[in-house]
Every structure is written in C-alpha cells, then in structure tokens.
Amino acid sequence: GENVEQHPSTLSVQEGDSAVIKCTYSDSASNYFPWYKQELGKRPQLIIDIRSNVGEKKDQRIAVTLNKTAKHFSLHITETQPEDSAVYFCAARLFSYDKVIFGPGTSLSVIP
Amino acid sequence: EAGVVQSPRYKIIEKKQPVAFWCNPISGHNTLYWYLQNLGQGPELLIRYENEEAVDDSQLPKDRFSAERLKGVDSTLKIQPAELGDSAVYLCASSEVVTGELFFGEGSRLTVL
C-alpha cells in the first residue's frame, strides 16, 4: 500500500524567512497530493493541493511542487508569519475514489 | 453550509467500558472516513465508506472496533471494550466526488483511564 514520509519533523524559522517541507510517496500510481494545516486542538484544513498532471501550483505565499519521477513533493511557504505556526501534513491518494494516506507531520514554528 | 459535525467532542471512560462516536458529514458527500490521530502524529485511516458500503476497513481492529453508516449519511464508530491505548482523537472526514478534498470534523478526543 501507499506510504508517505515527511521531513523535517520540526522546523523553526524567523518571521519573514521561507519554510520548506518535503514528502516522498511510495506508490507511483498516486495522483493527488494535498497539504493540510492543523493548529493546536483544531481540525486539519486543506491549504493547497496538486494533481499529478501539474508540476507546480501557487496560492499567494504558499506553493507546492511535484516531481513524479522521484516521487517527491514539497510545500514552500514564503514570508512566513507567526500565524503560520502549526503542524503541516502532506498526503497522497491513489485514485479519485481511494483512501488518502497522511505523512507524520511537520511542526512549524515561526519566531517573531 | 454546515461542516462535518462530530460528537461528543470529549469523552473520558474507564478501560473495558464501551464508547461510541457519531459523525454527520457534509450534505451530498458520498465518501466518509474515520481516522485515528495520536498526539504528534498524522491521521491514520480506520475505515472508509462509499455511501453505505465500507470499502476499506483493513486498518480497523475488528475485535473491538465496529462502525456503521446507515442510509449512507451519518456514521457511528464504536469501541467495546476500550483499552488504555485507544486514547486518541477520532477524526471523521467526508469528501465529494468532483474534487476529492477531505473536510474534517473537530474530532472526538477519547481518554481511557
């Protein structure tokens, strides 16, 4: 089955710097890669996603890149702000109707 | 539009007691998921429903866990009997066909003493 690995497990950056979180997946047939943000005590919420027919996607300060050959995808947050502090989960899904498998998470701290 | 609703938000029980969690998905979402989330870890899939059919329950510990989704809408996850290691947050999520985006509920935090 699908397995998703995520690095680093913790990340601290100064406010205004960039943050990068990297994930790898095992099943080359996976075709959908969402990223979720979970603040302490709250539900995970989708912040951006990418499908396998696209190499990069941006939404304001957030971008995701996908390398299908290497089975890698990454989250990039620019101009980080204290409110970006949270746990970020990458995930992968095989098909439209298949299960979503999550990575172990990255705890991001943005230091003012 | 109401999001995914779960209850109870918090539950404290003694080991060997039963417990049940309820989930009401977003209207029109055919797919419903139950995930388990331990502290500091990512959500782990327990069971996935397509309408009323459980299409993936390979990770559900069937000796003590059970789930149902009557009429393809609300779902209930039950644990009987609960063990200390079951202490976690139980997340329900739903998705619709077009985008496949998962929408999560607030979760039910279980503490087993």
CSV table of N, CA, C and O in Angstrom, one decimal, chain A residues 32 36 38 41-44 46 51 89 93 97-100 102-104, chain B residues 33 35 37 41-43 45 48 50 56 97 99-102 104-106:
chain,number,residue,atom,x,y,z
A,32,TYR,N,-2.9,12.4,-6.5
A,32,TYR,CA,-3.4,13.6,-5.9
A,32,TYR,C,-2.7,13.8,-4.6
A,32,TYR,O,-2.5,12.9,-3.8
A,36,TYR,N,-2.3,19.7,4.4
A,36,TYR,CA,-3.2,20.1,5.4
A,36,TYR,C,-2.5,20.9,6.5
A,36,TYR,O,-1.4,20.5,6.9
A,38,GLN,N,-2.8,22.0,10.6
A,38,GLN,CA,-3.6,21.7,11.8
A,38,GLN,C,-3.0,22.6,12.9
A,38,GLN,O,-1.9,22.3,13.4
A,41,GLY,N,-5.2,21.8,18.7
A,41,GLY,CA,-6.6,21.5,19.2
A,41,GLY,C,-7.7,21.7,18.1
A,41,GLY,O,-8.9,21.6,18.4
A,42,LYS,N,-7.3,21.9,16.9
A,42,LYS,CA,-8.3,22.1,15.8
A,42,LYS,C,-8.2,21.1,14.7
A,42,LYS,O,-7.3,20.2,14.8
A,43,ARG,N,-9.1,21.1,13.8
A,43,ARG,CA,-9.2,20.1,12.8
A,43,ARG,C,-8.2,20.4,11.7
A,43,ARG,O,-7.8,21.6,11.5
A,44,PRO,N,-7.7,19.4,11.0
A,44,PRO,CA,-6.9,19.6,9.8
A,44,PRO,C,-7.7,20.3,8.7
A,44,PRO,O,-8.8,20.0,8.5
A,46,LEU,N,-7.4,21.9,4.6
A,46,LEU,CA,-6.7,21.9,3.3
A,46,LEU,C,-6.1,23.3,3.1
A,46,LEU,O,-6.9,24.3,3.2
A,51,ARG,N,-2.3,18.0,-8.4
A,51,ARG,CA,-2.6,16.7,-9.1
A,51,ARG,C,-1.4,16.3,-10.0
A,51,ARG,O,-0.6,17.2,-10.3
A,89,PHE,N,0.6,18.6,7.4
A,89,PHE,CA,0.6,17.2,6.9
A,89,PHE,C,0.5,17.1,5.4
A,89,PHE,O,-0.3,17.8,4.8
A,93,ARG,N,-3.0,10.3,-2.5
A,93,ARG,CA,-4.1,9.4,-2.8
A,93,ARG,C,-3.9,8.8,-4.2
A,93,ARG,O,-3.4,9.4,-5.1
A,97,TYR,N,-11.2,7.7,-6.0
A,97,TYR,CA,-12.1,7.1,-5.1
A,97,TYR,C,-11.3,6.3,-4.0
A,97,TYR,O,-11.9,5.5,-3.3
A,98,ASP,N,-10.0,6.5,-3.9
A,98,ASP,CA,-9.2,5.7,-3.0
A,98,ASP,C,-8.9,6.5,-1.7
A,98,ASP,O,-9.3,7.7,-1.6
A,99,LYS,N,-8.3,5.8,-0.8
A,99,LYS,CA,-8.1,6.5,0.5
A,99,LYS,C,-6.9,7.5,0.4
A,99,LYS,O,-6.1,7.4,-0.4
A,100,VAL,N,-7.0,8.4,1.3
A,100,VAL,CA,-5.9,9.4,1.5
A,100,VAL,C,-5.0,9.0,2.6
A,100,VAL,O,-5.5,8.8,3.7
A,102,PHE,N,-1.8,9.9,5.0
A,102,PHE,CA,-1.1,11.1,5.5
A,102,PHE,C,0.3,10.8,6.0
A,102,PHE,O,0.6,9.7,6.4
A,103,GLY,N,1.2,11.8,5.8
A,103,GLY,CA,2.5,11.8,6.4
A,103,GLY,C,2.4,12.0,7.9
A,103,GLY,O,1.4,12.4,8.4
A,104,PRO,N,3.6,11.9,8.6
A,104,PRO,CA,3.6,12.0,10.1
A,104,PRO,C,3.5,13.4,10.6
A,104,PRO,O,3.3,13.7,11.7
B,33,TYR,N,-14.9,9.1,6.0
B,33,TYR,CA,-13.7,8.5,6.6
B,33,TYR,C,-13.7,8.6,8.1
B,33,TYR,O,-14.1,9.6,8.6
B,35,TYR,N,-10.7,8.5,10.9
B,35,TYR,CA,-9.2,8.5,11.1
B,35,TYR,C,-9.0,8.5,12.6
B,35,TYR,O,-9.7,9.1,13.4
B,37,GLN,N,-6.1,9.8,15.3
B,37,GLN,CA,-4.9,10.6,15.4
B,37,GLN,C,-4.3,10.6,16.8
B,37,GLN,O,-4.9,11.1,17.7
B,41,GLN,N,1.1,12.9,15.8
B,41,GLN,CA,1.2,12.0,14.6
B,41,GLN,C,0.2,12.4,13.6
B,41,GLN,O,-0.8,13.2,13.9
B,42,GLY,N,0.3,11.9,12.4
B,42,GLY,CA,-0.6,12.1,11.3
B,42,GLY,C,-1.8,11.2,11.5
B,42,GLY,O,-1.8,10.2,12.1
B,43,PRO,N,-3.0,11.7,10.9
B,43,PRO,CA,-4.2,10.8,10.9
B,43,PRO,C,-3.9,9.5,10.2
B,43,PRO,O,-3.3,9.4,9.2
B,45,LEU,N,-5.9,6.1,8.8
B,45,LEU,CA,-7.2,5.7,8.3
B,45,LEU,C,-7.7,4.4,9.1
B,45,LEU,O,-7.0,3.4,9.2
B,48,ARG,N,-13.2,3.5,5.6
B,48,ARG,CA,-13.7,4.4,4.6
B,48,ARG,C,-15.0,3.9,4.0
B,48,ARG,O,-15.1,2.7,3.7
B,50,GLU,N,-18.1,4.3,1.0
B,50,GLU,CA,-18.6,4.9,-0.1
B,50,GLU,C,-20.1,4.7,0.0
B,50,GLU,O,-20.6,3.6,-0.1
B,56,ASP,N,-13.1,0.1,2.6
B,56,ASP,CA,-11.7,-0.1,3.1
B,56,ASP,C,-11.7,-0.1,4.6
B,56,ASP,O,-11.8,1.0,5.2
B,97,VAL,N,-17.3,13.8,-4.9
B,97,VAL,CA,-16.6,13.1,-6.0
B,97,VAL,C,-15.7,14.0,-6.8
B,97,VAL,O,-14.6,13.7,-7.2
B,99,THR,N,-13.9,17.0,-6.5
B,99,THR,CA,-12.6,17.5,-6.1
B,99,THR,C,-11.8,16.4,-5.2
B,99,THR,O,-10.6,16.4,-5.3
B,100,GLY,N,-12.6,15.7,-4.5
B,100,GLY,CA,-12.0,14.7,-3.6
B,100,GLY,C,-11.4,15.3,-2.4
B,100,GLY,O,-10.8,14.6,-1.6
B,101,GLU,N,-11.6,16.6,-2.1
B,101,GLU,CA,-11.0,17.3,-1.0
B,101,GLU,C,-11.7,16.7,0.3
B,101,GLU,O,-12.9,16.6,0.3
B,102,LEU,N,-10.9,16.4,1.3
B,102,LEU,CA,-11.4,15.9,2.6
B,102,LEU,C,-11.7,17.1,3.5
B,102,LEU,O,-10.9,18.0,3.6
B,104,PHE,N,-12.7,17.8,7.4
B,104,PHE,CA,-12.6,17.1,8.7
B,104,PHE,C,-13.6,17.8,9.7
B,104,PHE,O,-13.9,19.0,9.6
B,105,GLY,N,-14.1,16.9,10.6
B,105,GLY,CA,-14.8,17.4,11.8
B,105,GLY,C,-13.8,17.8,12.8
B,105,GLY,O,-12.6,17.7,12.6
B,106,GLU,N,-14.3,18.4,13.9
B,106,GLU,CA,-13.4,18.8,15.0
B,106,GLU,C,-12.8,17.7,15.8
B,106,GLU,O,-11.8,17.9,16.5
